[in-house]
CSV table of C-alpha atoms in Angstrom, one decimal:
chain,number,residue,atom,x,y,z
A,286,MET,CA,0.0,0.0,0.0
A,287,LEU,CA,1.1,3.5,-0.8
A,288,THR,CA,-0.6,6.1,1.4
A,289,ILE,CA,0.4,9.7,0.4
A,290,THR,CA,1.1,12.4,2.9
A,291,MET,CA,1.1,15.8,1.4
A,292,SER,CA,1.5,19.2,2.9
A,293,ARG,CA,-1.4,21.6,2.5
A,294,ARG,CA,0.8,23.9,0.4
A,295,ASP,CA,1.9,21.1,-1.8
A,296,PHE,CA,-1.6,19.8,-2.2
A,297,LEU,CA,-3.0,23.2,-3.2
A,298,LYS,CA,-0.2,23.7,-5.6
A,299,TYR,CA,-0.8,20.1,-7.0
A,300,VAL,CA,-4.5,20.4,-7.7
A,301,GLY,CA,-4.7,24.1,-8.0
A,302,LEU,CA,-7.3,24.5,-5.3
A,303,ALA,CA,-7.7,27.1,-2.5
A,304,SER,CA,-10.2,25.7,0.0
A,305,GLY,CA,-10.0,24.7,3.6
A,306,TRP,CA,-10.0,20.9,3.8
A,307,THR,CA,-8.2,19.3,6.8
A,308,MET,CA,-5.7,16.5,6.3
A,309,THR,CA,-4.4,14.1,8.8
A,310,PRO,CA,-0.6,13.5,9.1
A,311,ALA,CA,-0.9,9.9,8.2
A,312,ALA,CA,-2.9,10.1,5.1
A,313,THR,CA,-4.7,12.5,2.8
A,314,ALA,CA,-8.0,12.7,4.5
A,315,TRP,CA,-10.8,15.1,4.6
A,316,ASN,CA,-12.8,15.5,7.9
A,317,CYS,CA,-15.9,17.1,6.4
A,318,TRP,CA,-18.7,16.5,8.7
A,319,GLY,CA,-22.1,18.0,8.0
A,320,SER,CA,-24.0,16.8,4.9
A,321,ASP,CA,-26.1,18.8,2.5
A,322,LEU,CA,-28.0,15.7,1.4
A,323,PRO,CA,-30.7,13.8,3.4
A,324,CYS,CA,-28.5,10.8,3.6
A,325,GLN,CA,-27.9,9.3,7.0
A,326,VAL,CA,-26.5,5.8,6.4
A,327,MET,CA,-22.9,7.0,5.7
A,328,ARG,CA,-23.0,10.0,8.1
A,329,ASN,CA,-19.9,10.1,10.4
A,330,GLN,CA,-18.4,7.1,8.7
A,331,LYS,CA,-14.7,6.8,7.7
A,332,LEU,CA,-14.4,5.7,4.1
A,333,ARG,CA,-11.4,4.6,2.0
A,334,TRP,CA,-11.1,5.8,-1.5
A,335,ILE,CA,-8.7,3.6,-3.5
A,336,VAL,CA,-6.7,4.8,-6.5
A,337,PRO,CA,-5.4,1.8,-8.4
A,338,TYR,CA,-2.5,3.9,-9.9
A,339,SER,CA,0.5,5.8,-8.8
A,340,PRO,CA,0.3,9.4,-7.3
A,341,GLY,CA,0.4,12.2,-9.8
A,342,GLY,CA,-1.6,10.7,-12.7
A,343,GLY,CA,-5.0,11.4,-14.0
A,344,PHE,CA,-6.8,8.9,-11.7
A,345,ASP,CA,-5.1,10.4,-8.7
A,346,VAL,CA,-6.0,14.0,-9.6
A,347,TYR,CA,-9.6,13.1,-10.3
A,348,SER,CA,-9.8,11.2,-7.0
A,349,ARG,CA,-8.4,14.0,-4.9
A,350,LEU,CA,-10.8,16.4,-6.5
A,351,ILE,CA,-13.8,14.3,-5.9
A,352,ALA,CA,-13.2,12.8,-2.5
A,353,PRO,CA,-13.4,16.0,-0.3
A,354,GLN,CA,-16.6,17.2,-1.9
A,355,LEU,CA,-18.2,13.7,-1.8
A,356,ALA,CA,-17.3,13.6,1.9
A,357,THR,CA,-19.2,16.8,2.5
A,358,LYS,CA,-22.2,15.6,0.5
A,359,ILE,CA,-22.6,12.4,2.5
A,360,GLY,CA,-21.3,13.7,5.9
A,361,ALA,CA,-18.4,11.3,6.0
A,362,ALA,CA,-14.6,11.4,6.1
A,363,ILE,CA,-12.7,10.0,3.2
A,364,SER,CA,-9.1,8.9,3.1
A,365,VAL,CA,-7.4,8.6,-0.4
A,366,GLU,CA,-4.9,5.7,-0.8
A,367,ASN,CA,-2.9,4.7,-3.8
A,368,PHE,CA,-2.5,1.0,-4.6
A,369,PRO,CA,-0.6,0.9,-8.0
A,370,GLY,CA,0.3,-2.4,-9.7
A,371,ALA,CA,-0.7,-4.8,-12.4
A,372,GLY,CA,-2.1,-2.2,-14.7
A,373,GLY,CA,-4.7,-1.1,-12.1
A,374,SER,CA,-5.8,-4.6,-11.3
A,375,LEU,CA,-4.2,-4.7,-7.8
A,376,GLY,CA,-6.1,-1.7,-6.4
A,377,SER,CA,-9.3,-2.6,-8.3
A,378,ARG,CA,-9.2,-6.1,-6.6
A,379,ARG,CA,-9.0,-4.4,-3.3
A,380,ILE,CA,-12.2,-2.5,-4.0
A,381,GLN,CA,-13.9,-5.7,-5.3
A,382,ARG,CA,-12.9,-7.8,-2.2
A,383,ALA,CA,-13.7,-5.2,0.4
A,384,GLN,CA,-16.8,-5.6,2.7
A,385,PRO,CA,-19.9,-4.3,0.9
A,386,ASP,CA,-20.6,-1.8,3.6
A,387,GLY,CA,-20.1,1.4,1.6
A,388,ARG,CA,-16.8,2.2,3.4
A,389,THR,CA,-14.6,1.3,0.5
A,390,LEU,CA,-14.8,2.8,-3.0
A,391,GLY,CA,-12.6,4.1,-5.7
A,392,LEU,CA,-12.0,5.1,-9.3
A,393,ILE,CA,-11.3,2.4,-11.9
A,394,ASN,CA,-10.3,2.2,-15.5
A,395,ALA,CA,-13.3,0.4,-17.0
A,396,PRO,CA,-11.9,-0.1,-20.6
A,397,GLY,CA,-8.6,-1.6,-19.3
A,398,LEU,CA,-10.3,-3.9,-16.8
A,399,LEU,CA,-13.0,-5.0,-19.2
A,400,THR,CA,-10.5,-5.9,-21.9
A,401,ALA,CA,-8.3,-7.8,-19.5
A,402,ALA,CA,-11.3,-9.7,-18.2
A,403,LEU,CA,-12.7,-10.5,-21.6
A,404,THR,CA,-9.3,-11.7,-23.0
A,405,GLY,CA,-8.2,-13.4,-19.8
A,406,ALA,CA,-4.9,-11.4,-20.0
A,407,THR,CA,-4.7,-11.0,-16.3
A,408,GLN,CA,-6.6,-11.9,-13.2
A,409,ALA,CA,-8.5,-8.6,-13.4
A,410,PRO,CA,-12.0,-8.1,-12.0
A,411,ASN,CA,-14.7,-7.6,-14.6
A,412,PRO,CA,-16.1,-4.0,-14.1
A,413,LEU,CA,-19.5,-5.1,-15.4
A,414,GLU,CA,-19.9,-8.0,-12.9
A,415,ASP,CA,-17.6,-7.5,-10.0
A,416,PHE,CA,-18.5,-4.0,-8.7
A,417,SER,CA,-21.4,-1.8,-7.7
A,418,ILE,CA,-21.1,1.0,-10.3
A,419,LEU,CA,-21.9,4.4,-8.7
A,420,GLY,CA,-21.3,6.6,-11.7
A,421,ARG,CA,-19.0,7.8,-14.5
A,422,VAL,CA,-16.7,10.7,-14.1
A,423,VAL,CA,-15.4,11.0,-17.6
A,424,ARG,CA,-15.2,9.2,-20.9
A,425,SER,CA,-11.6,8.4,-22.0
A,426,ARG,CA,-10.3,10.0,-25.2
A,427,THR,CA,-7.2,8.3,-26.5
A,428,VAL,CA,-4.5,9.7,-28.8
A,429,TRP,CA,-1.1,8.4,-30.1
A,430,VAL,CA,1.7,10.8,-29.2
A,431,ALA,CA,5.3,11.0,-30.3
A,432,LYS,CA,8.2,13.0,-29.0
A,433,THR,CA,8.4,16.5,-30.5
A,434,GLY,CA,11.4,16.6,-32.8
A,435,SER,CA,11.4,12.9,-33.4
A,436,ASN,CA,11.2,11.4,-36.9
A,437,LEU,CA,7.5,10.7,-36.3
A,438,LYS,CA,5.9,14.0,-37.1
A,439,HIS,CA,2.8,12.7,-38.8
A,440,MET,CA,1.2,9.3,-39.5
A,441,ASP,CA,2.9,9.3,-42.9
A,442,ASP,CA,6.2,9.0,-41.0
A,443,VAL,CA,4.7,6.2,-38.9
A,444,PHE,CA,3.9,4.2,-42.0
A,445,ARG,CA,7.4,4.9,-43.5
A,446,VAL,CA,9.2,3.8,-40.4
A,447,ALA,CA,7.0,0.8,-39.9
A,448,ALA,CA,7.9,-0.4,-43.4
A,449,GLN,CA,11.5,-0.7,-42.2
A,450,ARG,CA,11.1,-2.0,-38.7
A,451,PRO,CA,8.4,-2.6,-36.0
A,452,LEU,CA,7.5,0.4,-34.0
A,453,LEU,CA,8.0,0.3,-30.2
A,454,CYS,CA,5.3,1.4,-27.8
A,455,ALA,CA,5.5,1.8,-24.0
A,456,ILE,CA,2.6,0.3,-22.0
A,457,SER,CA,1.8,-0.3,-18.4
A,458,GLU,CA,0.4,-3.8,-18.7
A,459,VAL,CA,-1.4,-6.1,-21.2
A,460,GLY,CA,-5.1,-5.3,-21.0
A,461,SER,CA,-4.5,-1.7,-20.0
A,462,THR,CA,-6.2,1.0,-22.0
A,463,ASN,CA,-3.0,2.3,-23.5
A,464,PHE,CA,-2.2,-1.3,-24.6
A,465,VAL,CA,-5.6,-1.8,-26.2
A,466,GLY,CA,-5.5,1.6,-27.9
A,467,ALA,CA,-2.1,0.7,-29.4
A,468,ALA,CA,-2.8,-3.0,-30.2
A,469,VAL,CA,-6.2,-2.6,-31.9
A,470,THR,CA,-5.2,0.5,-33.8
A,471,SER,CA,-2.0,-1.0,-35.1
A,472,SER,CA,-3.9,-4.1,-36.2
A,473,ILE,CA,-6.6,-2.0,-38.0
A,474,LEU,CA,-3.8,0.0,-39.7
A,475,LYS,CA,-1.7,-3.1,-40.4
A,476,LEU,CA,1.3,-1.6,-38.5
A,477,PRO,CA,3.9,-3.9,-36.9
A,478,VAL,CA,4.3,-2.9,-33.3
A,479,ASP,CA,6.3,-4.3,-30.4
A,480,TYR,CA,5.6,-3.4,-26.7
A,481,LEU,CA,7.8,-2.4,-23.8
A,482,ALA,CA,5.7,-3.2,-20.7
A,483,GLY,CA,5.9,-2.7,-17.0
A,484,PHE,CA,5.6,1.1,-16.7
A,485,PRO,CA,3.7,1.9,-13.5
A,486,GLY,CA,1.7,4.8,-15.1
A,487,THR,CA,1.4,7.5,-17.6
A,488,ARG,CA,4.3,9.6,-16.2
A,489,GLN,CA,6.8,6.8,-16.5
A,490,SER,CA,5.8,5.7,-20.0
A,491,THR,CA,5.8,9.3,-21.2
A,492,LEU,CA,9.3,9.8,-19.8
A,493,ALA,CA,10.4,6.7,-21.7
A,494,LEU,CA,9.1,8.3,-24.9
A,495,ILE,CA,10.9,11.6,-24.1
A,496,ARG,CA,14.2,9.6,-23.5
A,497,ASN,CA,13.8,8.0,-27.0
A,498,GLU,CA,13.4,4.5,-25.5
A,499,VAL,CA,10.2,4.0,-27.5
A,500,ASP,CA,8.6,5.4,-30.7
A,501,PHE,CA,5.1,6.3,-29.4
A,502,VAL,CA,2.7,5.9,-26.6
A,503,ALA,CA,-1.1,5.7,-26.6
A,504,LEU,CA,-2.5,7.9,-23.8
A,505,THR,CA,-5.7,9.7,-22.9
A,506,PHE,CA,-5.5,13.2,-24.3
A,507,GLU,CA,-5.8,14.8,-20.8
A,508,SER,CA,-2.9,12.8,-19.3
A,509,ALA,CA,-0.7,13.9,-22.1
A,510,LEU,CA,-1.8,17.6,-22.2
A,511,ASP,CA,0.8,19.1,-19.9
A,512,ARG,CA,3.6,17.5,-22.0
A,513,ILE,CA,1.9,18.6,-25.2
A,514,GLU,CA,1.6,22.2,-24.0
A,515,ASN,CA,5.2,22.4,-22.8
A,516,GLY,CA,6.4,21.2,-26.2
A,517,ASP,CA,7.6,17.7,-25.2
A,518,LEU,CA,5.0,15.7,-27.1
A,519,LYS,CA,3.1,15.9,-30.3
A,520,VAL,CA,-0.3,14.2,-31.1
A,521,ILE,CA,-0.1,12.2,-34.3
A,522,LEU,CA,-3.5,10.3,-34.2
A,523,GLN,CA,-6.9,10.6,-32.6
A,524,ILE,CA,-8.7,7.4,-31.7
A,525,SER,CA,-12.1,8.7,-32.7
A,526,ASP,CA,-14.1,9.6,-35.8
A,527,LYS,CA,-14.3,13.3,-35.0
A,528,PRO,CA,-12.1,15.9,-33.1
A,529,ILE,CA,-11.9,14.9,-29.4
A,530,SER,CA,-11.2,18.5,-28.4
A,531,ASN,CA,-10.9,22.0,-29.9
A,532,HIS,CA,-7.4,22.2,-28.5
A,533,PRO,CA,-4.9,23.7,-31.1
A,534,SER,CA,-2.6,20.7,-30.7
A,535,LEU,CA,-5.2,18.6,-32.5
A,536,HIS,CA,-5.7,20.8,-35.5
A,537,GLY,CA,-4.9,18.7,-38.6
A,538,VAL,CA,-4.3,15.5,-36.6
A,539,PRO,CA,-6.1,12.6,-38.4
A,540,PHE,CA,-8.9,10.5,-37.0
A,541,LEU,CA,-8.7,6.7,-36.9
A,542,GLY,CA,-12.4,6.0,-37.6
A,543,GLY,CA,-15.3,7.2,-39.7
A,544,PRO,CA,-15.8,7.0,-43.5
A,545,ALA,CA,-13.1,9.7,-44.1
A,546,GLY,CA,-10.8,8.4,-41.3
A,547,LEU,CA,-7.3,7.0,-41.6
A,548,ALA,CA,-8.4,3.4,-41.3
A,549,ALA,CA,-10.9,3.7,-44.2
A,550,ARG,CA,-8.4,5.5,-46.4
A,551,GLN,CA,-5.8,2.9,-45.8
A,552,ALA,CA,-8.2,0.1,-46.7
A,553,GLN,CA,-9.3,1.9,-49.8
A,554,ARG,CA,-5.7,2.4,-50.9
A,555,LYS,CA,-5.2,-1.4,-50.7
A,556,GLY,CA,-8.4,-2.0,-52.7
A,557,GLN,CA,-10.2,-3.4,-49.6
A,558,PRO,CA,-13.8,-2.5,-48.5
A,559,PRO,CA,-13.5,-0.1,-45.6
A,560,GLU,CA,-16.6,-1.2,-43.7
A,561,ASN,CA,-14.8,-3.8,-41.5
A,562,VAL,CA,-12.1,-1.4,-40.2
A,563,ILE,CA,-14.7,1.4,-39.7
A,564,ASN,CA,-16.7,-1.0,-37.5
A,565,GLN,CA,-13.5,-2.0,-35.6
A,566,ALA,CA,-12.6,1.6,-35.0
A,567,ARG,CA,-16.1,2.4,-33.8
A,568,ALA,CA,-16.0,-0.6,-31.4
A,569,LEU,CA,-12.6,0.5,-30.1
A,570,GLU,CA,-13.9,4.1,-29.5
A,571,SER,CA,-16.9,2.6,-27.7
A,572,LEU,CA,-14.8,0.5,-25.4
A,573,ILE,CA,-12.4,3.3,-24.5
A,574,GLY,CA,-15.4,5.6,-24.0
A,575,ALA,CA,-16.6,3.5,-21.1
A,576,GLY,CA,-14.3,5.7,-19.2
A,577,ARG,CA,-13.4,6.2,-15.5
A,578,LEU,CA,-16.0,4.8,-13.1
A,579,VAL,CA,-16.5,5.3,-9.4
A,580,VAL,CA,-17.3,1.9,-7.9
A,581,ALA,CA,-17.8,0.1,-4.7
A,582,PRO,CA,-17.7,-3.7,-3.8
A,583,PRO,CA,-20.6,-5.7,-5.3
A,584,ARG,CA,-23.8,-6.4,-3.4
A,585,LEU,CA,-24.1,-3.1,-1.6
A,586,PRO,CA,-27.2,-2.7,0.5
A,587,GLU,CA,-29.8,-0.7,-1.3
A,588,ASP,CA,-29.8,2.3,1.1
A,589,THR,CA,-26.0,2.4,1.1
A,590,PHE,CA,-25.9,2.3,-2.7
A,591,LYS,CA,-28.5,5.0,-3.0
A,592,CYS,CA,-26.6,7.3,-0.6
A,593,LEU,CA,-23.3,6.9,-2.4
A,594,GLU,CA,-24.8,7.2,-5.9
A,595,GLU,CA,-26.8,10.3,-5.1
A,596,GLY,CA,-23.9,11.9,-3.2
A,597,LEU,CA,-21.5,11.2,-6.1
A,598,HIS,CA,-23.9,12.6,-8.7
A,599,ALA,CA,-24.4,15.7,-6.5
A,600,THR,CA,-20.6,16.1,-6.3
A,601,LEU,CA,-19.9,15.7,-10.0
A,602,THR,CA,-22.6,18.1,-11.0
A,603,ASP,CA,-21.8,20.7,-8.4
A,604,ALA,CA,-20.7,24.0,-10.0
A,605,ARG,CA,-17.9,24.5,-7.5
A,606,PHE,CA,-16.5,21.1,-8.3
A,607,GLN,CA,-16.7,21.6,-12.0
A,608,ARG,CA,-14.8,24.9,-11.7
A,609,GLN,CA,-12.1,23.1,-9.8
A,610,ALA,CA,-11.9,20.4,-12.4
A,611,ALA,CA,-11.6,22.9,-15.2
A,612,LYS,CA,-8.9,24.8,-13.3
A,613,VAL,CA,-6.6,21.7,-13.4
A,614,GLN,CA,-7.7,20.9,-17.0
A,615,ARG,CA,-9.8,17.9,-16.2
A,616,THR,CA,-12.9,17.4,-18.3
A,617,LEU,CA,-16.1,15.7,-17.2
A,618,ASP,CA,-18.6,13.5,-18.9
A,619,VAL,CA,-20.8,12.6,-16.0
A,620,ALA,CA,-23.3,9.7,-16.0
A,621,ARG,CA,-25.4,8.3,-13.2
A,622,ALA,CA,-25.1,4.6,-12.2
A,623,TYR,CA,-27.7,3.2,-14.6
A,624,GLU,CA,-26.4,5.1,-17.7
A,625,ALA,CA,-22.7,4.3,-16.8
A,626,ARG,CA,-23.6,0.6,-16.5
A,627,THR,CA,-25.6,0.6,-19.8
A,628,VAL,CA,-22.7,2.2,-21.7
A,629,LEU,CA,-20.3,-0.3,-20.2
A,630,ALA,CA,-22.5,-3.2,-21.3
A,631,GLU,CA,-22.5,-1.8,-24.8
A,632,ALA,CA,-18.8,-1.5,-24.7
A,633,ALA,CA,-18.5,-5.1,-23.6
A,634,SER,CA,-20.5,-6.1,-26.6
A,635,SER,CA,-18.5,-3.9,-29.0
A,636,ALA,CA,-15.2,-5.4,-27.6
A,637,ASN,CA,-16.1,-8.8,-29.2
A,638,ALA,CA,-15.1,-7.2,-32.5
A,639,PHE,CA,-11.4,-7.2,-31.5
A,640,THR,CA,-11.0,-9.5,-28.5
A,641,ALA,CA,-9.2,-11.9,-30.8
A,642,ILE,CA,-6.8,-9.2,-31.9
A,643,VAL,CA,-5.8,-8.4,-28.3
A,644,ARG,CA,-5.4,-12.1,-27.5
A,645,GLN,CA,-3.2,-12.6,-30.5
A,646,THR,CA,-1.0,-9.6,-29.6
A,647,ILE,CA,-0.6,-10.8,-26.0
A,648,ALA,CA,0.3,-14.3,-27.2
A,649,ARG,CA,2.9,-12.8,-29.6
A,650,MET,CA,4.4,-10.8,-26.7
A,651,ARG,CA,4.8,-13.9,-24.6
A,652,GLU,CA,6.5,-16.0,-27.2
């Protein structure tokens, strides 16, 4: 377990906030008693919020934004703890296996866990079956990035280099979102790619890219944004069929999917019908779009589930919270529990279109 202790000054600098939450010396905890919701079942309880990734990444930032306001909404105290490892599976299993009393919850990577579960790549919990889904924070929007100044300035350069040798991509773990985004996209585009695995999180894989240890990385756009804006990284591909943002770094960057997307154009150049790759690209976007979900252990009592679900929705739609998220460049695409679960079920169905691709890639890596 990695429990983070941060000074007030460091925390405010880190998340860009200026409010008066109290933290204990032993862990980052918010003692926010006094609820503005008519929820009593969690009142005065001490909750653990588990982040299945290292400190400093996107999951950590979202968690430390959400937890204090959720604590206020439900009249509880929430301690945030990082349990990185196994591409998010380690911390996710801790949530899954906790007592279903509402005192353990956390933020999971639904696309990565779902792919790992469907392919049997790791002993990852299935987000559709092994959790109580409380709501969605944001849909994931994935891009391929290369180091600024490298020989991969555009996808034309990617195809040129790939004709000479396999490209090398940094990933955290097989089954992770960055792996799926790279493996399925490279299969759709017929690009040879090898993988360098074992990076604990986005920060470490990005540094490997900057050190020229790999050719590219597949990341969520937000997790790469700081490095893009300071000039370290350049976006070369959007895993979507339309612009994922109006950010200037994406102007002119090709899309993977859609009738005019890169996948369809590549298929047409080879005299192949584009429908299959268009469908695969759409399925990939659907899976990645399942996003980041707040979950608790399965089989929560109904009153506990209702308290946490309503408190989370009130938090994520609170104007003050949304201003804080915008301040640290974190977008939101909020969904209540039912909608988040419905979208996840649709993503699971879509994933059947490329589960075999992921399995084959994993098998090749393990040869």
